[in-house]
Amino acid sequence: MRSRHDTNARVLAAYLEGEVTTSERAVIDGELGDSAQARKTLRQLQKIVDHLAAPAPDLETIDLEARVRAAVNQPLPARRTRARMLSVWLAGVAACLGGSLLLLVHPPAADEFRSKSNGTASAPAKRWAGIQVYKATEHATPEQLGGELSSNDGLLFSYTNLGSRPFDYLMIFAVDSRGEVSWFYPAHEQLGENPDSISIRREHANVPLGEIIRQDFAAGPLSLYALFTHEPRRVLEVEAWVKEHGRPLADSTITGPDEVLERIDARVEP
Amino acid sequence: MDPSRRLSLVPRRATLEQSVGLEARSDDELMLLARGGVDAAFSSLIHRHQARTLRLALRYLGRESLAADVAQDTFVEVFRALPQYQARGKFSSYLYRVLLNRCHMTWRSAHAEQRALQYAAETVAEIDEVELLLREWRRDMTSALGGLSEKLRSVVLLRYCAGLSYEEIAETLEIPEGTVKRRLFDALTKLRAALGDA
């Protein structure tokens, strides 16, 4: 049960916050003029608020940015490298020009996609969701992946996500001739982590994912996969599925209904 | 964006070009720039929210070192979540939700709580009387905050330490604005009662 004393303090707290009506304020102002106890309570409340809002001098010397950088910059395994400087430059070029790179991109045709066998993926989803893959060599302009790449080539992706029910999440990964799964999106470079799908833009076509990514693929056949979903999926969940079933076919069921798995086959030259 | 990428210590050319005017950009814009690889954008976000996040963590946990650790972990978590971040104009709500969760987890750690109390006991030695009274007040305040329920504590800290509006607090805690106000007034009333004439 709330005491009258507490009720008064509560009213004064509202008064302090400016959450009283004009007439209530007039009444409270009158009480503050008459009651030393009310004035004391208000002072106590104000002191609490002032203390909470006051700067914390002891914390001003903390270099939080340096601490965050140090925590983020953990050593990475030499599993793959991303061409970051080039990727930022390319993202800028793609955004500004929308030309040399994006002119290569075209909306995916229906026969580029093979959805899952359960047949629950909608036809528009099959037709209007997909990725475009570009090969980036050391010195040449990126070009659409034609089926062959060398182990030194980087890959660059864009995606299209149209249709009556666009997707929300995307994963892009590859399975090489050794059966090893390599991740493009999301990045998966730290052991012990289990990142989930990246969020994608709905109702957009040819959206560039602005990084050139180089992977250490084994020579031989390589399958690139794009998994479009409405719910995020976890990397380890997909890797477990691949481990169990081998290289997934585009008409295989990895996750659930109403999702699209696109497969693009290529070959890695030694 | 690679969530576990290395933050470059040397600004890249693209970073320098795009960092112009970062201070004027919204939190969402900075998040999107950071996702695109502009390290300076994330640095700008940290600087923008550093004082308030550290202050809130300090008031919650009562100890500078714990506050710094929690604030650091909060920004690391935000950085790693860049690929999943959805720009809806609610970055503050997102940031403080992460921060409160981390504060709460740390607070629940009996070891951390014990260390905080031990620290408070140790640091009252060798200081003058005025400083002693001030420290006692702070310690009592920390204790009083700790005596609040999690619901009340979150609201009062978000309001005064983080400076959030009622609307932002409501978004952060996913409760109606009326509930925010009620909890805030209750929290202040309980704090005053706990502190008495201190």
GROMACS .gro file of C-alpha atoms in nm:
model
  468
    1MET     CA    1   0.000   0.000   0.000
    2ARG     CA    2   0.140   0.337  -0.098
    3SER     CA    3   0.172   0.588   0.187
    4ARG     CA    4   0.061   0.950   0.159
    5HIS     CA    5   0.426   1.047   0.191
    6ASP     CA    6   0.514   0.833  -0.111
    7THR     CA    7   0.217   0.965  -0.301
    8ASN     CA    8   0.336   1.318  -0.244
    9ALA     CA    9   0.686   1.223  -0.355
   10ARG     CA   10   0.541   1.060  -0.662
   11VAL     CA   11   0.341   1.370  -0.748
   12LEU     CA   12   0.653   1.580  -0.702
   13ALA     CA   13   0.845   1.342  -0.928
   14ALA     CA   14   0.584   1.403  -1.196
   15TYR     CA   15   0.607   1.775  -1.125
   16LEU     CA   16   0.983   1.762  -1.165
   17GLU     CA   17   0.939   1.592  -1.499
   18GLY     CA   18   0.686   1.848  -1.615
   19GLU     CA   19   0.420   1.579  -1.633
   20VAL     CA   20   0.144   1.766  -1.452
   21THR     CA   21  -0.137   1.979  -1.583
   22THR     CA   22  -0.143   2.355  -1.541
   23SER     CA   23  -0.398   2.335  -1.261
   24GLU     CA   24  -0.202   2.060  -1.085
   25ARG     CA   25   0.110   2.267  -1.114
   26ALA     CA   26  -0.062   2.563  -0.948
   27VAL     CA   27  -0.173   2.343  -0.658
   28ILE     CA   28   0.174   2.194  -0.618
   29ASP     CA   29   0.339   2.536  -0.635
   30GLY     CA   30   0.109   2.644  -0.354
   31GLU     CA   31   0.200   2.343  -0.145
   32LEU     CA   32   0.569   2.401  -0.207
   33GLY     CA   33   0.525   2.754  -0.081
   34ASP     CA   34   0.356   2.636   0.238
   35SER     CA   35   0.529   2.308   0.318
   36ALA     CA   36   0.893   2.274   0.416
   37GLN     CA   37   0.858   1.898   0.387
   38ALA     CA   38   0.739   1.927   0.028
   39ARG     CA   39   1.032   2.152  -0.055
   40LYS     CA   40   1.271   1.906   0.106
   41THR     CA   41   1.125   1.615  -0.088
   42LEU     CA   42   1.157   1.807  -0.411
   43ARG     CA   43   1.519   1.892  -0.332
   44GLN     CA   44   1.593   1.526  -0.265
   45LEU     CA   45   1.437   1.423  -0.592
   46GLN     CA   46   1.628   1.693  -0.778
   47LYS     CA   47   1.953   1.578  -0.618
   48ILE     CA   48   1.892   1.224  -0.738
   49VAL     CA   49   1.821   1.341  -1.091
   50ASP     CA   50   2.124   1.569  -1.093
   51HIS     CA   51   2.347   1.290  -0.975
   52LEU     CA   52   2.224   1.048  -1.238
   53ALA     CA   53   2.262   1.302  -1.517
   54ALA     CA   54   2.597   1.440  -1.403
   55PRO     CA   55   2.905   1.371  -1.612
   56ALA     CA   56   3.134   1.102  -1.481
   57PRO     CA   57   3.481   1.263  -1.477
   58ASP     CA   58   3.655   0.937  -1.399
   59LEU     CA   59   3.531   0.797  -1.729
   60GLU     CA   60   3.640   1.086  -1.948
   61THR     CA   61   3.992   0.954  -1.982
   62ILE     CA   62   3.875   0.618  -2.114
   63ASP     CA   63   3.956   0.574  -2.483
   64LEU     CA   64   3.656   0.362  -2.566
   65GLU     CA   65   3.725   0.366  -2.937
   66ALA     CA   66   4.073   0.220  -2.885
   67ARG     CA   67   3.929  -0.048  -2.661
   68VAL     CA   68   3.664  -0.140  -2.915
   69ARG     CA   69   3.921  -0.150  -3.194
   70ALA     CA   70   4.146  -0.374  -2.992
   71ALA     CA   71   3.857  -0.608  -2.914
   72VAL     CA   72   3.741  -0.624  -3.274
   73ASN     CA   73   4.085  -0.667  -3.426
   74GLN     CA   74   4.138  -1.026  -3.332
   75PRO     CA   75   4.385  -1.223  -3.543
   76LEU     CA   76   4.212  -1.385  -3.837
   77PRO     CA   77   4.287  -1.733  -3.958
   78ALA     CA   78   4.443  -1.747  -4.302
   79ARG     CA   79   4.135  -1.910  -4.438
   80ARG     CA   80   4.053  -1.635  -4.678
   81THR     CA   81   4.116  -1.270  -4.736
   82ARG     CA   82   3.893  -0.992  -4.845
   83ALA     CA   83   4.018  -0.721  -5.072
   84ARG     CA   84   3.897  -0.444  -4.849
   85MET     CA   85   4.058  -0.139  -5.000
   86LEU     CA   86   3.954  -0.246  -5.344
   87SER     CA   87   3.610  -0.337  -5.220
   88VAL     CA   88   3.543   0.007  -5.077
   89TRP     CA   89   3.667   0.161  -5.396
   90LEU     CA   90   3.448  -0.069  -5.599
   91ALA     CA   91   3.145   0.002  -5.383
   92GLY     CA   92   3.199   0.369  -5.442
   93VAL     CA   93   3.242   0.318  -5.812
   94ALA     CA   94   2.931   0.102  -5.828
   95ALA     CA   95   2.726   0.352  -5.633
   96CYS     CA   96   2.847   0.654  -5.826
   97LEU     CA   97   2.864   0.524  -6.176
   98GLY     CA   98   2.615   0.244  -6.168
   99GLY     CA   99   2.770   0.172  -6.499
  100SER     CA  100   3.068  -0.036  -6.584
  101LEU     CA  101   2.994  -0.284  -6.313
  102LEU     CA  102   2.617  -0.280  -6.301
  103LEU     CA  103   2.572  -0.273  -6.675
  104LEU     CA  104   2.699  -0.626  -6.666
  105VAL     CA  105   2.418  -0.722  -6.435
  106HIS     CA  106   2.088  -0.841  -6.567
  107PRO     CA  107   1.773  -0.960  -6.393
  108PRO     CA  108   1.787  -1.334  -6.350
  109ALA     CA  109   1.600  -1.544  -6.595
  110ALA     CA  110   1.363  -1.811  -6.478
  111ASP     CA  111   1.581  -2.099  -6.588
  112GLU     CA  112   1.873  -1.972  -6.382
  113PHE     CA  113   1.699  -2.091  -6.069
  114ARG     CA  114   1.619  -2.429  -5.941
  115SER     CA  115   1.418  -2.420  -5.627
  116LYS     CA  116   1.352  -2.692  -5.382
  117SER     CA  117   1.171  -3.007  -5.454
  118ASN     CA  118   0.894  -2.961  -5.199
  119GLY     CA  119   0.737  -2.723  -5.443
  120THR     CA  120   0.631  -2.475  -5.182
  121ALA     CA  121   0.853  -2.197  -5.306
  122SER     CA  122   0.638  -1.963  -5.501
  123ALA     CA  123   0.694  -1.918  -5.869
  124PRO     CA  124   0.761  -1.545  -5.837
  125ALA     CA  125   1.027  -1.619  -5.580
  126LYS     CA  126   1.200  -1.858  -5.815
  127ARG     CA  127   1.182  -1.612  -6.094
  128TRP     CA  128   1.280  -1.295  -5.916
  129ALA     CA  129   1.534  -1.382  -5.651
  130GLY     CA  130   1.889  -1.461  -5.740
  131ILE     CA  131   2.249  -1.355  -5.735
  132GLN     CA  132   2.490  -1.236  -5.998
  133VAL     CA  133   2.854  -1.334  -5.964
  134TYR     CA  134   3.156  -1.144  -6.094
  135LYS     CA  135   3.514  -1.250  -6.115
  136ALA     CA  136   3.782  -0.999  -6.017
  137THR     CA  137   4.131  -1.067  -6.140
  138GLU     CA  138   4.442  -0.886  -6.024
  139HIS     CA  139   4.451  -0.618  -6.290
  140ALA     CA  140   4.139  -0.637  -6.502
  141THR     CA  141   3.789  -0.495  -6.464
  142PRO     CA  142   3.554  -0.739  -6.287
  143GLU     CA  143   3.361  -0.954  -6.529
  144GLN     CA  144   3.066  -1.184  -6.495
  145LEU     CA  145   3.168  -1.530  -6.388
  146GLY     CA  146   3.167  -1.747  -6.695
  147GLY     CA  147   3.222  -2.082  -6.536
  148GLU     CA  148   3.595  -2.079  -6.478
  149LEU     CA  149   3.812  -1.898  -6.229
  150SER     CA  150   4.165  -1.928  -6.104
  151SER     CA  151   4.255  -1.979  -5.743
  152ASN     CA  152   4.379  -1.618  -5.728
  153ASP     CA  153   4.054  -1.463  -5.848
  154GLY     CA  154   3.826  -1.278  -5.613
  155LEU     CA  155   3.449  -1.292  -5.636
  156LEU     CA  156   3.204  -1.007  -5.620
  157PHE     CA  157   2.828  -1.047  -5.584
  158SER     CA  158   2.508  -0.861  -5.636
  159TYR     CA  159   2.157  -0.983  -5.574
  160THR     CA  160   1.807  -0.932  -5.701
  161ASN     CA  161   1.512  -0.964  -5.463
  162LEU     CA  162   1.185  -0.890  -5.634
  163GLY     CA  163   0.854  -1.071  -5.667
  164SER     CA  164   0.529  -1.062  -5.477
  165ARG     CA  165   0.691  -1.181  -5.157
  166PRO     CA  166   1.054  -1.073  -5.152
  167PHE     CA  167   1.295  -1.239  -4.916
  168ASP     CA  168   1.457  -1.088  -4.607
  169TYR     CA  169   1.779  -1.280  -4.568
  170LEU     CA  170   2.053  -1.420  -4.784
  171MET     CA  171   2.347  -1.654  -4.745
  172ILE     CA  172   2.613  -1.705  -5.011
  173PHE     CA  173   2.855  -1.991  -4.975
  174ALA     CA  174   3.058  -2.232  -5.185
  175VAL     CA  175   3.147  -2.598  -5.173
  176ASP     CA  176   3.473  -2.690  -5.343
  177SER     CA  177   3.607  -3.020  -5.470
  178ARG     CA  178   3.726  -3.116  -5.121
  179GLY     CA  179   3.374  -3.070  -4.992
  180GLU     CA  180   3.486  -2.773  -4.783
  181VAL     CA  181   3.231  -2.498  -4.729
  182SER     CA  182   3.355  -2.141  -4.770
  183TRP     CA  183   3.141  -1.846  -4.669
  184PHE     CA  184   3.097  -1.522  -4.854
  185TYR     CA  185   2.791  -1.384  -4.677
  186PRO     CA  186   2.779  -1.383  -4.386
  187ALA     CA  187   3.151  -1.376  -4.319
  188HIS     CA  188   3.265  -1.665  -4.109
  189GLU     CA  189   3.627  -1.624  -4.016
  190GLN     CA  190   3.634  -1.687  -3.646
  191LEU     CA  191   3.618  -2.034  -3.507
  192GLY     CA  192   3.348  -2.069  -3.249
  193GLU     CA  193   3.123  -1.810  -3.406
  194ASN     CA  194   2.797  -1.890  -3.575
  195PRO     CA  195   2.681  -1.587  -3.770
  196ASP     CA  196   2.347  -1.578  -3.938
  197SER     CA  197   2.221  -1.465  -4.276
  198ILE     CA  198   2.268  -1.110  -4.389
  199SER     CA  199   1.966  -0.885  -4.421
  200ILE     CA  200   1.884  -0.788  -4.776
  201ARG     CA  201   1.679  -0.515  -4.934
  202ARG     CA  202   1.334  -0.610  -5.049
  203GLU     CA  203   1.210  -0.519  -5.393
  204HIS     CA  204   1.549  -0.423  -5.527
  205ALA     CA  205   1.740  -0.554  -5.824
  206ASN     CA  206   2.111  -0.578  -5.880
  207VAL     CA  207   2.212  -0.468  -5.533
  208PRO     CA  208   2.593  -0.488  -5.511
  209LEU     CA  209   2.751  -0.650  -5.207
  210GLY     CA  210   3.055  -0.427  -5.201
  211GLU     CA  211   3.343  -0.657  -5.125
  212ILE     CA  212   3.572  -0.863  -5.341
  213ILE     CA  213   3.632  -1.185  -5.157
  214ARG     CA  214   3.915  -1.422  -5.221
  215GLN     CA  215   3.890  -1.777  -5.098
  216ASP     CA  216   4.138  -2.057  -5.090
  217PHE     CA  217   3.950  -2.297  -5.316
  218ALA     CA  218   4.082  -2.635  -5.417
  219ALA     CA  219   4.122  -2.686  -5.790
  220GLY     CA  220   3.833  -2.862  -5.953
  221PRO     CA  221   3.458  -2.822  -5.954
  222LEU     CA  222   3.312  -2.549  -5.739
  223SER     CA  223   2.948  -2.487  -5.657
  224LEU     CA  224   2.831  -2.145  -5.544
  225TYR     CA  225   2.504  -2.127  -5.353
  226ALA     CA  226   2.266  -1.846  -5.268
  227LEU     CA  227   2.005  -1.925  -5.005
  228PHE     CA  228   1.718  -1.676  -4.989
  229THR     CA  229   1.502  -1.703  -4.678
  230HIS     CA  230   1.240  -1.518  -4.479
  231GLU     CA  231   1.406  -1.606  -4.149
  232PRO     CA  232   1.777  -1.585  -4.072
  233ARG     CA  233   1.969  -1.912  -4.090
  234ARG     CA  234   2.286  -1.998  -3.906
  235VAL     CA  235   2.616  -2.086  -4.072
  236LEU     CA  236   2.670  -2.399  -3.866
  237GLU     CA  237   2.318  -2.515  -3.947
  238VAL     CA  238   2.396  -2.505  -4.318
  239GLU     CA  239   2.742  -2.655  -4.277
  240ALA     CA  240   2.595  -2.944  -4.083
  241TRP     CA  241   2.347  -3.004  -4.360
  242VAL     CA  242   2.622  -3.003  -4.624
  243LYS     CA  243   2.835  -3.237  -4.416
  244GLU     CA  244   2.547  -3.478  -4.389
  245HIS     CA  245   2.431  -3.462  -4.747
  246GLY     CA  246   2.742  -3.372  -4.944
  247ARG     CA  247   2.729  -3.103  -5.208
  248PRO     CA  248   2.368  -2.983  -5.209
  249LEU     CA  249   2.170  -2.975  -5.527
  250ALA     CA  250   1.964  -2.674  -5.603
  251ASP     CA  251   1.651  -2.883  -5.567
  252SER     CA  252   1.750  -3.012  -5.225
  253THR     CA  253   1.585  -2.913  -4.902
  254ILE     CA  254   1.827  -2.740  -4.668
  255THR     CA  255   1.601  -2.550  -4.439
  256GLY     CA  256   1.229  -2.513  -4.478
  257PRO     CA  257   0.953  -2.431  -4.720
  258ASP     CA  258   0.916  -2.111  -4.911
  259GLU     CA  259   1.287  -2.057  -4.955
  260VAL     CA  260   1.504  -2.053  -5.263
  261LEU     CA  261   1.841  -2.215  -5.310
  262GLU     CA  262   2.026  -2.111  -5.622
  263ARG     CA  263   2.326  -2.306  -5.742
  264ILE     CA  264   2.590  -2.181  -5.985
  265ASP     CA  265   2.855  -2.425  -6.099
  266ALA     CA  266   3.206  -2.321  -6.187
  267ARG     CA  267   3.550  -2.474  -6.211
  268VAL     CA  268   3.863  -2.362  -6.032
  269GLU     CA  269   4.174  -2.387  -6.245
  270PRO     CA  270   4.499  -2.464  -6.067
  271MET     CA  271   3.046  -0.603  -4.459
  272ASP     CA  272   3.250  -0.851  -4.278
  273PRO     CA  273   3.153  -0.843  -3.912
  274SER     CA  274   3.482  -0.981  -3.794
  275ARG     CA  275   3.699  -0.770  -4.018
  276ARG     CA  276   3.986  -0.573  -3.880
  277LEU     CA  277   3.928  -0.210  -3.808
  278SER     CA  278   4.194  -0.021  -3.995
  279LEU     CA  279   4.410   0.204  -3.782
  280VAL     CA  280   4.529   0.390  -4.090
  281PRO     CA  281   4.247   0.575  -4.266
  282ARG     CA  282   4.203   0.461  -4.622
  283ARG     CA  283   4.155   0.702  -4.904
  284ALA     CA  284   3.791   0.613  -4.940
  285THR     CA  285   3.746   0.648  -4.568
  286LEU     CA  286   3.888   0.997  -4.565
  287GLU     CA  287   3.672   1.106  -4.853
  288GLN     CA  288   3.357   0.967  -4.705
  289SER     CA  289   3.430   1.081  -4.352
  290VAL     CA  290   3.365   1.442  -4.445
  291GLY     CA  291   3.058   1.555  -4.258
  292LEU     CA  292   3.026   1.242  -4.046
  293GLU     CA  293   2.934   1.446  -3.743
  294ALA     CA  294   2.625   1.573  -3.919
  295ARG     CA  295   2.505   1.230  -4.022
  296SER     CA  296   2.238   1.036  -3.839
  297ASP     CA  297   2.316   0.724  -3.641
  298ASP     CA  298   2.158   0.511  -3.911
  299GLU     CA  299   2.368   0.673  -4.182
  300LEU     CA  300   2.681   0.610  -3.980
  301MET     CA  301   2.584   0.247  -3.931
  302LEU     CA  302   2.532   0.202  -4.303
  303LEU     CA  303   2.860   0.373  -4.383
  304ALA     CA  304   3.035   0.154  -4.130
  305ARG     CA  305   2.879  -0.150  -4.291
  306GLY     CA  306   3.017  -0.028  -4.622
  307GLY     CA  307   3.367  -0.021  -4.479
  308VAL     CA  308   3.403   0.338  -4.358
  309ASP     CA  309   3.578   0.284  -4.028
  310ALA     CA  310   3.557   0.650  -3.935
  311ALA     CA  311   3.179   0.622  -3.932
  312PHE     CA  312   3.184   0.366  -3.655
  313SER     CA  313   3.441   0.570  -3.464
  314SER     CA  314   3.208   0.865  -3.491
  315LEU     CA  315   2.924   0.657  -3.350
  316ILE     CA  316   3.136   0.554  -3.055
  317HIS     CA  317   3.236   0.911  -2.979
  318ARG     CA  318   2.878   1.029  -3.013
  319HIS     CA  319   2.742   0.782  -2.758
  320GLN     CA  320   3.047   0.720  -2.542
  321ALA     CA  321   2.970   0.956  -2.254
  322ARG     CA  322   2.611   0.845  -2.211
  323THR     CA  323   2.679   0.474  -2.240
  324LEU     CA  324   2.966   0.490  -1.993
  325ARG     CA  325   2.760   0.700  -1.752
  326LEU     CA  326   2.466   0.464  -1.765
  327ALA     CA  327   2.690   0.162  -1.714
  328LEU     CA  328   2.867   0.331  -1.425
  329ARG     CA  329   2.543   0.420  -1.248
  330TYR     CA  330   2.416   0.069  -1.306
  331LEU     CA  331   2.726  -0.116  -1.196
  332GLY     CA  332   2.889   0.132  -0.960
  333ARG     CA  333   3.242   0.079  -1.080
  334GLU     CA  334   3.440   0.249  -1.355
  335SER     CA  335   3.628  -0.057  -1.477
  336LEU     CA  336   3.311  -0.261  -1.507
  337ALA     CA  337   3.138   0.025  -1.685
  338ALA     CA  338   3.422   0.054  -1.936
  339ASP     CA  339   3.419  -0.320  -2.000
  340VAL     CA  340   3.045  -0.327  -2.055
  341ALA     CA  341   3.046  -0.022  -2.281
  342GLN     CA  342   3.327  -0.173  -2.484
  343ASP     CA  343   3.148  -0.505  -2.520
  344THR     CA  344   2.833  -0.323  -2.621
  345PHE     CA  345   3.000  -0.146  -2.912
  346VAL     CA  346   3.178  -0.464  -3.016
  347GLU     CA  347   2.841  -0.640  -3.027
  348VAL     CA  348   2.695  -0.356  -3.232
  349PHE     CA  349   2.991  -0.372  -3.468
  350ARG     CA  350   2.956  -0.744  -3.518
  351ALA     CA  351   2.587  -0.700  -3.588
  352LEU     CA  352   2.645  -0.444  -3.864
  353PRO     CA  353   2.546  -0.686  -4.143
  354GLN     CA  354   2.211  -0.750  -3.977
  355TYR     CA  355   2.136  -0.392  -3.875
  356GLN     CA  356   1.816  -0.251  -4.018
  357ALA     CA  357   1.809   0.126  -4.046
  358ARG     CA  358   1.474   0.228  -3.904
  359GLY     CA  359   1.576   0.541  -3.721
  360LYS     CA  360   1.592   0.361  -3.389
  361PHE     CA  361   1.961   0.318  -3.330
  362SER     CA  362   1.949   0.461  -2.978
  363SER     CA  363   1.685   0.211  -2.876
  364TYR     CA  364   1.893  -0.070  -3.021
  365LEU     CA  365   2.217   0.049  -2.861
  366TYR     CA  366   2.070   0.091  -2.515
  367ARG     CA  367   1.889  -0.240  -2.533
  368VAL     CA  368   2.223  -0.408  -2.591
  369LEU     CA  369   2.385  -0.201  -2.317
  370LEU     CA  370   2.113  -0.275  -2.062
  371ASN     CA  371   2.130  -0.646  -2.135
  372ARG     CA  372   2.502  -0.645  -2.081
  373CYS     CA  373   2.471  -0.438  -1.764
  374HIS     CA  374   2.208  -0.676  -1.637
  375MET     CA  375   2.419  -0.981  -1.709
  376THR     CA  376   2.718  -0.824  -1.539
  377TRP     CA  377   2.512  -0.716  -1.243
  378ARG     CA  378   2.381  -1.066  -1.199
  379SER     CA  379   2.730  -1.195  -1.171
  380ALA     CA  380   2.771  -1.242  -0.798
  381HIS     CA  381   3.144  -1.218  -0.838
  382ALA     CA  382   3.122  -0.882  -1.008
  383GLU     CA  383   2.881  -0.753  -0.748
  384GLN     CA  384   3.109  -0.864  -0.472
  385ARG     CA  385   3.406  -0.699  -0.640
  386ALA     CA  386   3.211  -0.376  -0.677
  387LEU     CA  387   3.123  -0.372  -0.309
  388GLN     CA  388   3.480  -0.452  -0.216
  389TYR     CA  389   3.599  -0.173  -0.438
  390ALA     CA  390   3.359   0.070  -0.275
  391ALA     CA  391   3.483  -0.032   0.069
  392GLU     CA  392   3.847   0.004  -0.030
  393THR     CA  393   3.814   0.342  -0.189
  394VAL     CA  394   3.668   0.521   0.111
  395ALA     CA  395   4.008   0.516   0.271
  396GLU     CA  396   4.259   0.801   0.251
  397ILE     CA  397   4.029   1.078   0.130
  398ASP     CA  398   3.913   1.400   0.294
  399GLU     CA  399   3.581   1.441   0.465
  400VAL     CA  400   3.399   1.620   0.182
  401GLU     CA  401   3.512   1.363  -0.068
  402LEU     CA  402   3.420   1.091   0.177
  403LEU     CA  403   3.064   1.224   0.206
  404LEU     CA  404   3.038   1.245  -0.170
  405ARG     CA  405   3.161   0.892  -0.212
  406GLU     CA  406   2.923   0.771   0.053
  407TRP     CA  407   2.640   0.939  -0.133
  408ARG     CA  408   2.747   0.772  -0.456
  409ARG     CA  409   2.777   0.439  -0.286
  410ASP     CA  410   2.435   0.479  -0.127
  411MET     CA  411   2.298   0.579  -0.465
  412THR     CA  412   2.447   0.271  -0.628
  413SER     CA  413   2.300   0.061  -0.351
  414ALA     CA  414   1.960   0.228  -0.388
  415LEU     CA  415   1.964   0.174  -0.763
  416GLY     CA  416   2.058  -0.187  -0.704
  417GLY     CA  417   1.757  -0.218  -0.477
  418LEU     CA  418   1.519  -0.121  -0.754
  419SER     CA  419   1.360  -0.382  -0.970
  420GLU     CA  420   1.516  -0.426  -1.312
  421LYS     CA  421   1.212  -0.263  -1.472
  422LEU     CA  422   1.235   0.053  -1.265
  423ARG     CA  423   1.613   0.073  -1.279
  424SER     CA  424   1.619   0.052  -1.658
  425VAL     CA  425   1.371   0.333  -1.700
  426VAL     CA  426   1.538   0.574  -1.460
  427LEU     CA  427   1.884   0.513  -1.607
  428LEU     CA  428   1.767   0.548  -1.964
  429ARG     CA  429   1.593   0.872  -1.875
  430TYR     CA  430   1.866   1.049  -1.682
  431CYS     CA  431   2.195   0.883  -1.774
  432ALA     CA  432   2.125   0.828  -2.141
  433GLY     CA  433   1.894   1.127  -2.177
  434LEU     CA  434   1.635   0.937  -2.378
  435SER     CA  435   1.285   1.070  -2.434
  436TYR     CA  436   0.980   0.881  -2.312
  437GLU     CA  437   0.921   0.765  -2.666
  438GLU     CA  438   1.276   0.633  -2.704
  439ILE     CA  439   1.257   0.455  -2.369
  440ALA     CA  440   0.928   0.300  -2.471
  441GLU     CA  441   1.087   0.173  -2.793
  442THR     CA  442   1.393   0.044  -2.614
  443LEU     CA  443   1.199  -0.149  -2.353
  444GLU     CA  444   0.904  -0.223  -2.579
  445ILE     CA  445   0.648  -0.088  -2.334
  446PRO     CA  446   0.387   0.191  -2.365
  447GLU     CA  447   0.488   0.548  -2.286
  448GLY     CA  448   0.240   0.561  -2.001
  449THR     CA  449   0.417   0.268  -1.839
  450VAL     CA  450   0.748   0.447  -1.885
  451LYS     CA  451   0.619   0.748  -1.692
  452ARG     CA  452   0.465   0.538  -1.418
  453ARG     CA  453   0.785   0.342  -1.370
  454LEU     CA  454   0.994   0.656  -1.374
  455PHE     CA  455   0.792   0.824  -1.101
  456ASP     CA  456   0.789   0.503  -0.898
  457ALA     CA  457   1.165   0.470  -0.936
  458LEU     CA  458   1.230   0.826  -0.821
  459THR     CA  459   0.998   0.779  -0.526
  460LYS     CA  460   1.172   0.459  -0.421
  461LEU     CA  461   1.517   0.609  -0.463
  462ARG     CA  462   1.424   0.903  -0.245
  463ALA     CA  463   1.284   0.671   0.018
  464ALA     CA  464   1.595   0.453   0.008
  465LEU     CA  465   1.831   0.747   0.036
  466GLY     CA  466   1.630   0.916   0.307
  467ASP     CA  467   1.793   1.235   0.427
  468ALA     CA  468   2.126   1.154   0.269
   0.00000   0.00000   0.00000
